[in-house]
Amino acid sequence: MKKGLFITLEGPDGSGKTTQAKRLKAYLETKGREVVLTREPGGTGLAETLRSLALSPEITMSKRVESLLHVAARADHVDKVIRPALEAGKVVICDRFSDSTLIYQGILGGMDLDELERLSLFGSKGLSPDVTFLIDGNPRVLLSRREARGVTDKFEAQGLLFQEKIRQGYLTLLDRYPERMILIDGEGTPDSVTDALIKKVEKFL
């Protein structure tokens, strides 16, 4: 039986997920919790290799193939990192998880959401997050953050309109999974976002 706490962070590019995941880890460690910080796609050697293939702007593939790469990476990640940590009673914070597959390959890529959800659950052996924090923000506001960081993959290279579609996709998932997803305003300062996350996560400890 799972004894730990599985937290995922989702949101549009530039919303600060990676920064906030690190801050949340630091906070939970001050509370005496053992925390594993990881990301998707990635988290293991095999999953990182699959990530480089799935996100490469130089490789053309169908959304079906893209989906299978992401789910294969997730299967290895769950088996080797996430599930063992949860069974050991640790908190796992993951920068993106199955919701990103539903956004990029489903809502934006045209794949059926129910089919993708079943595929993702197959890859994770039924594991879902206990809570998902959706760090939301207007892509026009977040643009400066993305520009400062630089374009890193084929999705971020598709421009502002694409980013706006990503945001709307996440808001669609918020309606689909209201019992699991919690909206966090990501347009404020990093400190204000961290404070909001901490107030919400304390309810799960």
Coordinates of N, CA and C in Angstrom, one line a residue:
M1 N 0.8 -1.2 0.0 CA 0.0 0.0 0.0 C 0.9 1.3 0.0
K2 N 0.5 2.2 -0.8 CA 1.3 3.5 -0.9 C 1.2 4.2 0.4
K3 N 2.4 4.7 0.9 CA 2.4 5.4 2.2 C 2.9 6.8 2.0
G4 N 3.4 7.2 0.9 CA 3.9 8.5 0.7 C 2.9 9.5 0.1
L5 N 3.3 10.6 -0.4 CA 2.5 11.6 -1.0 C 3.0 11.9 -2.4
F6 N 2.2 11.8 -3.4 CA 2.6 12.0 -4.8 C 2.0 13.4 -5.2
I7 N 2.9 14.4 -5.4 CA 2.5 15.7 -5.9 C 3.0 15.9 -7.3
T8 N 2.2 16.5 -8.2 CA 2.7 16.9 -9.5 C 2.4 18.3 -9.7
L9 N 3.3 19.0 -10.5 CA 3.1 20.4 -10.9 C 2.9 20.4 -12.4
E10 N 1.9 21.1 -12.8 CA 1.6 21.3 -14.2 C 1.4 22.8 -14.5
G11 N 1.4 23.1 -15.8 CA 1.1 24.5 -16.2 C 1.7 24.8 -17.5
P12 N 1.4 26.0 -18.1 CA 2.0 26.4 -19.3 C 3.5 26.6 -19.2
D13 N 4.2 26.6 -20.3 CA 5.6 26.9 -20.3 C 5.9 28.3 -19.7
G14 N 6.9 28.4 -18.8 CA 7.2 29.6 -18.2 C 6.4 30.0 -17.0
S15 N 5.6 29.1 -16.5 CA 4.8 29.3 -15.3 C 5.5 29.2 -14.0
G16 N 6.7 28.6 -14.1 CA 7.6 28.5 -12.9 C 7.5 27.2 -12.2
K17 N 7.1 26.1 -12.9 CA 6.9 24.8 -12.3 C 8.2 24.3 -11.7
T18 N 9.3 24.4 -12.5 CA 10.6 23.8 -12.0 C 11.1 24.6 -10.8
T19 N 11.0 25.9 -10.8 CA 11.4 26.7 -9.6 C 10.6 26.4 -8.4
Q20 N 9.3 26.3 -8.6 CA 8.4 26.0 -7.5 C 8.5 24.6 -6.9
A21 N 8.8 23.7 -7.8 CA 9.1 22.3 -7.3 C 10.2 22.2 -6.4
K22 N 11.3 23.0 -6.7 CA 12.5 23.0 -5.9 C 12.2 23.7 -4.6
R23 N 11.4 24.8 -4.6 CA 11.1 25.5 -3.4 C 10.2 24.6 -2.5
L24 N 9.2 23.9 -3.1 CA 8.3 23.1 -2.3 C 9.1 22.0 -1.7
K25 N 10.1 21.4 -2.4 CA 10.9 20.4 -1.8 C 11.7 20.9 -0.6
A26 N 12.3 22.1 -0.7 CA 13.0 22.6 0.4 C 12.1 22.9 1.6
Y27 N 10.9 23.4 1.4 CA 10.0 23.6 2.5 C 9.6 22.3 3.2
L28 N 9.3 21.3 2.4 CA 8.8 20.0 3.0 C 10.0 19.3 3.8
E29 N 11.2 19.6 3.4 CA 12.3 19.0 4.1 C 12.5 19.7 5.4
T30 N 12.1 21.0 5.5 CA 12.2 21.7 6.8 C 11.1 21.1 7.8
K31 N 10.1 20.4 7.2 CA 9.1 19.8 8.0 C 9.4 18.3 8.4
G32 N 10.7 17.9 8.0 CA 11.1 16.6 8.3 C 10.7 15.5 7.3
R33 N 10.2 15.9 6.2 CA 9.8 14.9 5.2 C 10.9 14.6 4.2
E34 N 11.1 13.3 3.9 CA 12.0 12.9 2.8 C 11.3 13.2 1.5
V35 N 12.0 13.9 0.6 CA 11.4 14.3 -0.6 C 12.2 13.9 -1.8
V36 N 11.6 13.3 -2.8 CA 12.2 13.0 -4.1 C 11.7 14.0 -5.1
L37 N 12.6 14.7 -5.8 CA 12.2 15.7 -6.8 C 12.6 15.1 -8.2
T38 N 11.6 15.0 -9.1 CA 11.9 14.4 -10.4 C 11.1 15.1 -11.4
R39 N 11.2 14.6 -12.7 CA 10.5 15.3 -13.8 C 10.0 14.3 -14.8
E40 N 9.1 14.8 -15.7 CA 8.7 14.0 -16.8 C 8.6 14.9 -18.1
P41 N 8.9 14.3 -19.2 CA 9.5 13.0 -19.4 C 10.9 13.0 -18.8
G42 N 11.3 11.9 -18.2 CA 12.7 11.8 -17.6 C 12.6 11.1 -16.3
G43 N 13.7 11.3 -15.5 CA 13.7 10.8 -14.2 C 14.6 9.5 -14.0
T44 N 14.8 8.8 -15.1 CA 15.7 7.7 -15.2 C 16.6 7.8 -16.4
G45 N 17.6 7.0 -16.5 CA 18.5 7.1 -17.7 C 17.7 6.8 -19.0
L46 N 16.9 5.7 -18.9 CA 16.1 5.4 -20.1 C 15.1 6.4 -20.4
A47 N 14.4 6.9 -19.4 CA 13.4 7.9 -19.6 C 14.0 9.2 -20.2
E48 N 15.2 9.6 -19.7 CA 15.8 10.8 -20.3 C 16.2 10.6 -21.8
T49 N 16.6 9.4 -22.1 CA 16.9 9.1 -23.5 C 15.6 9.2 -24.4
L50 N 14.5 8.7 -23.9 CA 13.2 8.8 -24.6 C 12.8 10.2 -24.6
R51 N 13.1 11.0 -23.6 CA 12.7 12.4 -23.6 C 13.4 13.2 -24.7
S52 N 14.7 12.9 -24.9 CA 15.4 13.6 -26.0 C 14.9 13.3 -27.4
L53 N 14.4 12.0 -27.5 CA 13.7 11.7 -28.8 C 12.4 12.3 -29.0
A54 N 11.6 12.3 -27.9 CA 10.2 12.8 -28.0 C 10.2 14.3 -28.2
L55 N 11.2 15.1 -27.6 CA 11.2 16.5 -27.7 C 12.1 17.1 -28.7
S56 N 12.8 16.3 -29.5 CA 13.7 16.7 -30.5 C 13.0 17.4 -31.6
P57 N 13.4 18.7 -32.0 CA 12.7 19.4 -33.1 C 13.2 18.8 -34.5
E58 N 14.2 17.9 -34.4 CA 14.8 17.4 -35.7 C 14.1 16.1 -36.1
I59 N 13.3 15.5 -35.2 CA 12.7 14.2 -35.5 C 11.2 14.4 -35.7
T60 N 10.7 13.9 -36.8 CA 9.3 13.9 -37.1 C 8.6 12.6 -36.7
M61 N 7.5 12.7 -36.0 CA 6.8 11.5 -35.6 C 5.3 11.8 -35.5
S62 N 4.5 10.7 -35.5 CA 3.1 10.9 -35.3 C 2.8 11.1 -33.9
K63 N 1.6 11.6 -33.6 CA 1.2 11.8 -32.2 C 1.1 10.5 -31.4
R64 N 0.7 9.5 -32.2 CA 0.6 8.1 -31.6 C 2.0 7.6 -31.1
V65 N 3.0 7.8 -32.0 CA 4.3 7.4 -31.6 C 4.8 8.3 -30.5
E66 N 4.6 9.6 -30.5 CA 5.0 10.5 -29.5 C 4.4 10.1 -28.1
S67 N 3.1 9.7 -28.2 CA 2.4 9.3 -27.0 C 3.1 8.1 -26.4
L68 N 3.4 7.1 -27.2 CA 4.0 5.9 -26.8 C 5.4 6.1 -26.1
L69 N 6.1 7.0 -26.7 CA 7.4 7.3 -26.1 C 7.3 7.9 -24.7
H70 N 6.3 8.8 -24.6 CA 6.1 9.5 -23.3 C 5.6 8.4 -22.2
V71 N 4.7 7.5 -22.7 CA 4.2 6.5 -21.7 C 5.3 5.5 -21.4
A72 N 6.1 5.1 -22.3 CA 7.2 4.2 -22.1 C 8.2 4.8 -21.0
A73 N 8.5 6.1 -21.2 CA 9.3 6.8 -20.3 C 8.7 6.8 -18.9
R74 N 7.4 7.0 -18.8 CA 6.6 7.1 -17.6 C 6.7 5.7 -16.9
A75 N 6.5 4.7 -17.6 CA 6.5 3.3 -17.1 C 7.9 3.0 -16.3
D76 N 9.0 3.4 -17.0 CA 10.3 3.2 -16.4 C 10.5 4.1 -15.2
H77 N 10.0 5.3 -15.3 CA 10.1 6.3 -14.2 C 9.3 5.8 -13.0
V78 N 8.1 5.4 -13.2 CA 7.3 4.9 -12.1 C 7.9 3.7 -11.4
D79 N 8.3 2.8 -12.2 CA 8.9 1.5 -11.7 C 10.1 1.7 -10.9
K80 N 11.0 2.6 -11.4 CA 12.3 2.7 -10.8 C 12.5 3.8 -9.7
V81 N 11.6 4.9 -9.8 CA 11.8 6.0 -9.0 C 10.6 6.3 -8.1
I82 N 9.4 6.6 -8.8 CA 8.3 7.1 -8.1 C 7.6 6.1 -7.1
R83 N 7.3 4.9 -7.6 CA 6.6 4.0 -6.7 C 7.5 3.5 -5.6
P84 N 8.8 3.2 -5.8 CA 9.6 2.8 -4.6 C 9.7 3.9 -3.6
A85 N 9.8 5.2 -4.0 CA 9.8 6.3 -3.1 C 8.5 6.4 -2.3
L86 N 7.4 6.3 -2.9 CA 6.1 6.3 -2.2 C 6.0 5.2 -1.2
E87 N 6.4 4.0 -1.6 CA 6.3 2.8 -0.8 C 7.2 3.0 0.5
A88 N 8.2 3.8 0.3 CA 9.1 4.1 1.4 C 8.6 5.2 2.3
G89 N 7.4 5.8 2.0 CA 6.9 6.8 2.8 C 7.3 8.2 2.4
K90 N 8.0 8.4 1.3 CA 8.6 9.7 0.9 C 7.5 10.5 0.2
V91 N 7.8 11.8 0.1 CA 7.0 12.7 -0.8 C 7.7 12.7 -2.1
V92 N 6.9 12.5 -3.2 CA 7.5 12.7 -4.5 C 6.9 13.9 -5.2
I93 N 7.7 14.8 -5.6 CA 7.3 16.0 -6.4 C 7.7 15.8 -7.8
C94 N 6.8 15.8 -8.7 CA 7.2 15.6 -10.1 C 6.8 16.8 -11.0
D95 N 7.7 17.3 -11.7 CA 7.5 18.4 -12.6 C 7.0 17.8 -13.9
R96 N 5.7 17.9 -14.1 CA 4.8 17.3 -15.1 C 4.6 15.8 -14.9
F97 N 3.5 15.3 -15.4 CA 3.2 13.9 -15.3 C 2.2 13.6 -16.4
S98 N 1.2 12.8 -16.1 CA 0.2 12.3 -17.1 C -0.6 13.4 -17.7
D99 N -0.9 14.5 -17.0 CA -1.7 15.6 -17.5 C -1.0 16.2 -18.7
S100 N 0.3 16.3 -18.7 CA 1.0 16.9 -19.9 C 0.8 16.0 -21.1
T101 N 0.7 14.7 -20.9 CA 0.4 13.8 -22.1 C -1.0 14.1 -22.6
L102 N -1.9 14.3 -21.7 CA -3.3 14.6 -22.1 C -3.4 16.0 -22.9
I103 N -2.5 16.9 -22.4 CA -2.5 18.2 -23.1 C -1.9 18.2 -24.5
Y104 N -0.6 17.8 -24.5 CA 0.2 17.9 -25.7 C -0.1 16.9 -26.8
Q105 N -0.4 15.6 -26.4 CA -0.7 14.6 -27.4 C -2.2 14.5 -27.5
G106 N -3.0 14.9 -26.5 CA -4.5 14.7 -26.6 C -5.2 16.0 -27.1
I107 N -5.3 16.9 -26.2 CA -6.1 18.1 -26.5 C -5.5 18.9 -27.7
L108 N -4.1 19.0 -27.7 CA -3.5 19.7 -28.8 C -3.1 18.8 -30.0
G109 N -2.9 17.5 -29.7 CA -2.4 16.6 -30.8 C -3.5 15.8 -31.4
G110 N -4.7 15.9 -30.9 CA -5.9 15.3 -31.5 C -6.1 13.8 -31.1
M111 N -5.3 13.3 -30.1 CA -5.5 12.0 -29.7 C -6.7 11.9 -28.7
D112 N -7.4 10.8 -28.6 CA -8.6 10.7 -27.8 C -8.1 10.7 -26.3
L113 N -8.8 11.6 -25.5 CA -8.4 11.7 -24.1 C -8.6 10.4 -23.3
D114 N -9.7 9.8 -23.5 CA -10.0 8.6 -22.7 C -9.0 7.5 -23.1
E115 N -8.7 7.4 -24.4 CA -7.7 6.4 -24.8 C -6.3 6.7 -24.2
L116 N -5.9 8.0 -24.2 CA -4.6 8.4 -23.6 C -4.6 8.1 -22.1
E117 N -5.7 8.4 -21.5 CA -5.7 8.2 -20.0 C -5.6 6.7 -19.7
R118 N -6.2 5.8 -20.5 CA -6.0 4.4 -20.2 C -4.6 4.0 -20.5
L119 N -4.0 4.5 -21.6 CA -2.6 4.2 -21.9 C -1.7 4.6 -20.8
S120 N -1.9 5.8 -20.3 CA -1.0 6.4 -19.3 C -1.2 5.5 -18.0
L121 N -2.4 5.2 -17.6 CA -2.6 4.3 -16.4 C -2.0 3.0 -16.6
F122 N -2.0 2.4 -17.8 CA -1.3 1.2 -18.1 C 0.2 1.4 -17.9
G123 N 0.8 2.5 -18.3 CA 2.2 2.7 -18.1 C 2.6 2.9 -16.7
S124 N 1.7 3.5 -15.9 CA 2.0 3.8 -14.5 C 1.5 2.7 -13.6
K125 N 0.9 1.6 -14.1 CA 0.3 0.5 -13.4 C -0.8 1.1 -12.4
G126 N -1.5 2.1 -12.9 CA -2.7 2.6 -12.2 C -2.3 3.7 -11.2
L127 N -1.1 4.1 -11.2 CA -0.7 5.2 -10.3 C -1.1 6.6 -10.8
S128 N -1.7 7.4 -9.9 CA -2.1 8.7 -10.3 C -1.6 9.7 -9.1
P129 N -1.4 10.9 -9.4 CA -1.0 11.9 -8.3 C -2.1 12.0 -7.2
D130 N -1.7 12.2 -6.0 CA -2.6 12.5 -4.9 C -3.2 13.9 -5.1
V131 N -2.3 14.8 -5.6 CA -2.7 16.2 -5.9 C -1.9 16.8 -7.0
T132 N -2.5 17.6 -7.8 CA -1.8 18.2 -8.9 C -2.0 19.7 -8.8
F133 N -0.9 20.5 -8.7 CA -1.0 21.9 -8.6 C -0.9 22.5 -10.1
L134 N -1.9 23.1 -10.6 CA -1.9 23.7 -11.9 C -1.4 25.2 -11.7
I135 N -0.2 25.5 -12.0 CA 0.3 26.9 -11.9 C 0.0 27.6 -13.2
D136 N -1.0 28.4 -13.1 CA -1.6 29.1 -14.3 C -1.1 30.5 -14.5
G137 N -1.1 30.9 -15.8 CA -0.7 32.3 -16.1 C -1.0 32.6 -17.5
N138 N -1.3 33.8 -17.8 CA -1.5 34.3 -19.2 C -0.2 34.1 -19.9
P139 N -0.2 33.4 -21.1 CA 1.1 33.2 -21.8 C 1.8 34.5 -22.2
R140 N 1.0 35.6 -22.4 CA 1.6 36.9 -22.7 C 2.4 37.4 -21.5
V141 N 1.9 37.2 -20.3 CA 2.6 37.6 -19.1 C 3.9 36.7 -18.9
L142 N 3.7 35.4 -19.2 CA 4.8 34.5 -19.0 C 5.9 34.5 -20.1
L143 N 5.6 35.3 -21.2 CA 6.5 35.3 -22.3 C 7.9 35.7 -22.0
S144 N 8.0 36.7 -21.1 CA 9.4 37.2 -20.8 C 10.2 36.1 -20.0
R145 N 9.5 35.3 -19.2 CA 10.2 34.2 -18.5 C 10.7 33.2 -19.5
R146 N 9.9 32.9 -20.5 CA 10.3 31.9 -21.5 C 11.5 32.4 -22.3
E147 N 11.4 33.7 -22.7 CA 12.5 34.3 -23.5 C 13.8 34.4 -22.7
A148 N 13.7 34.6 -21.4 CA 14.9 34.7 -20.6 C 15.5 33.3 -20.4
R149 N 14.7 32.3 -20.4 CA 15.2 30.9 -20.3 C 15.7 30.4 -21.6
G150 N 15.1 30.8 -22.7 CA 15.5 30.4 -24.1 C 14.6 29.2 -24.5
V151 N 14.4 29.1 -25.8 CA 13.6 28.0 -26.3 C 14.3 26.7 -26.1
T152 N 13.7 25.7 -25.6 CA 14.4 24.4 -25.3 C 13.8 23.2 -26.0
D153 N 12.7 23.2 -26.6 CA 12.2 22.1 -27.3 C 11.2 22.5 -28.4
K154 N 10.7 21.5 -29.1 CA 9.8 21.8 -30.3 C 8.5 22.4 -29.9
F155 N 8.0 22.2 -28.7 CA 6.7 22.7 -28.3 C 6.9 24.2 -28.0
E156 N 7.9 24.6 -27.3 CA 8.1 26.0 -26.9 C 8.5 26.9 -28.2
A157 N 8.9 26.2 -29.2 CA 9.3 26.9 -30.5 C 8.1 27.3 -31.3
Q158 N 6.8 26.9 -30.9 CA 5.7 27.0 -31.7 C 4.9 28.3 -31.5
G159 N 5.4 29.2 -30.6 CA 4.9 30.5 -30.5 C 3.8 30.7 -29.5
L160 N 3.3 32.0 -29.4 CA 2.4 32.4 -28.4 C 1.0 31.8 -28.6
L161 N 0.5 31.7 -29.8 CA -0.8 31.1 -30.0 C -0.8 29.7 -29.5
F162 N 0.2 28.9 -29.7 CA 0.3 27.6 -29.3 C 0.3 27.5 -27.7
Q163 N 1.0 28.5 -27.1 CA 1.0 28.5 -25.7 C -0.3 28.9 -25.1
E164 N -1.1 29.7 -25.8 CA -2.4 30.0 -25.3 C -3.3 28.8 -25.4
K165 N -3.1 28.0 -26.4 CA -3.9 26.7 -26.5 C -3.5 25.8 -25.4
I166 N -2.3 25.8 -25.0 CA -1.8 24.9 -23.9 C -2.6 25.3 -22.6
R167 N -2.6 26.7 -22.4 CA -3.3 27.1 -21.2 C -4.8 26.7 -21.2
Q168 N -5.4 26.9 -22.3 CA -6.8 26.6 -22.3 C -7.0 25.0 -22.1
G169 N -6.1 24.3 -22.6 CA -6.1 22.8 -22.4 C -6.1 22.5 -21.0
Y170 N -5.2 23.1 -20.2 CA -5.1 22.9 -18.8 C -6.3 23.3 -18.1
L171 N -6.9 24.4 -18.5 CA -8.2 24.8 -17.8 C -9.3 23.8 -18.1
T172 N -9.2 23.1 -19.2 CA -10.2 22.0 -19.6 C -10.0 20.9 -18.6
L173 N -8.7 20.5 -18.4 CA -8.4 19.4 -17.5 C -8.8 19.7 -16.0
L174 N -8.7 21.0 -15.7 CA -9.2 21.4 -14.3 C -10.6 21.1 -14.1
D175 N -11.4 21.3 -15.1 CA -12.8 20.9 -15.1 C -13.0 19.4 -15.1
R176 N -12.1 18.7 -15.8 CA -12.2 17.3 -15.9 C -11.9 16.5 -14.6
Y177 N -10.9 17.1 -13.8 CA -10.4 16.5 -12.6 C -10.4 17.4 -11.4
P178 N -11.6 17.9 -11.1 CA -11.7 18.9 -10.0 C -11.3 18.4 -8.6
E179 N -11.4 17.1 -8.4 CA -11.1 16.5 -7.2 C -9.6 16.4 -6.9
R180 N -8.8 16.5 -8.0 CA -7.3 16.3 -7.9 C -6.5 17.5 -8.2
M181 N -7.0 18.4 -9.1 CA -6.3 19.5 -9.5 C -6.6 20.8 -8.8
I182 N -5.6 21.5 -8.4 CA -5.8 22.8 -7.6 C -5.1 23.9 -8.4
L183 N -5.9 25.0 -8.7 CA -5.4 26.1 -9.4 C -4.5 27.0 -8.6
I184 N -3.4 27.4 -9.1 CA -2.5 28.3 -8.4 C -2.2 29.5 -9.4
D185 N -2.3 30.7 -8.9 CA -2.0 31.9 -9.7 C -0.5 32.0 -9.9
G186 N 0.0 31.8 -11.1 CA 1.5 31.8 -11.4 C 2.0 33.1 -11.8
E187 N 1.2 34.2 -11.9 CA 1.6 35.5 -12.4 C 2.3 36.4 -11.4
G188 N 2.2 36.0 -10.1 CA 2.8 36.8 -9.1 C 4.3 36.6 -9.0
T189 N 4.9 37.1 -7.9 CA 6.3 36.9 -7.6 C 6.5 35.4 -7.3
P190 N 7.7 34.9 -7.4 CA 8.0 33.6 -7.0 C 7.7 33.3 -5.6
D191 N 7.9 34.3 -4.7 CA 7.6 34.1 -3.3 C 6.1 34.0 -3.0
S192 N 5.3 34.8 -3.8 CA 3.8 34.7 -3.6 C 3.3 33.3 -4.1
V193 N 3.9 32.8 -5.1 CA 3.4 31.5 -5.7 C 3.8 30.4 -4.7
T194 N 5.0 30.5 -4.1 CA 5.5 29.5 -3.1 C 4.6 29.5 -1.9
D195 N 4.2 30.7 -1.4 CA 3.3 30.8 -0.3 C 2.0 30.2 -0.6
A196 N 1.4 30.4 -1.7 CA 0.2 29.8 -2.1 C 0.3 28.3 -2.2
L197 N 1.3 27.8 -2.7 CA 1.6 26.3 -2.8 C 1.6 25.7 -1.4
I198 N 2.4 26.4 -0.5 CA 2.6 25.8 0.8 C 1.3 25.8 1.6
K199 N 0.4 26.8 1.5 CA -0.9 26.8 2.2 C -1.7 25.6 1.7
K200 N -1.6 25.3 0.4 CA -2.5 24.2 -0.1 C -1.9 22.9 0.2
V201 N -0.6 22.7 0.2 CA 0.0 21.4 0.4 C 0.0 21.0 1.8
E202 N -0.1 22.0 2.7 CA -0.2 21.6 4.2 C -1.4 20.8 4.5
K203 N -2.4 20.9 3.7 CA -3.7 20.2 4.0 C -3.5 18.7 3.7
F204 N -2.4 18.3 3.0 CA -2.2 17.0 2.6 C -1.2 16.3 3.4
L205 N -0.5 17.0 4.3 CA 0.6 16.4 5.2 C 0.0 15.8 6.4

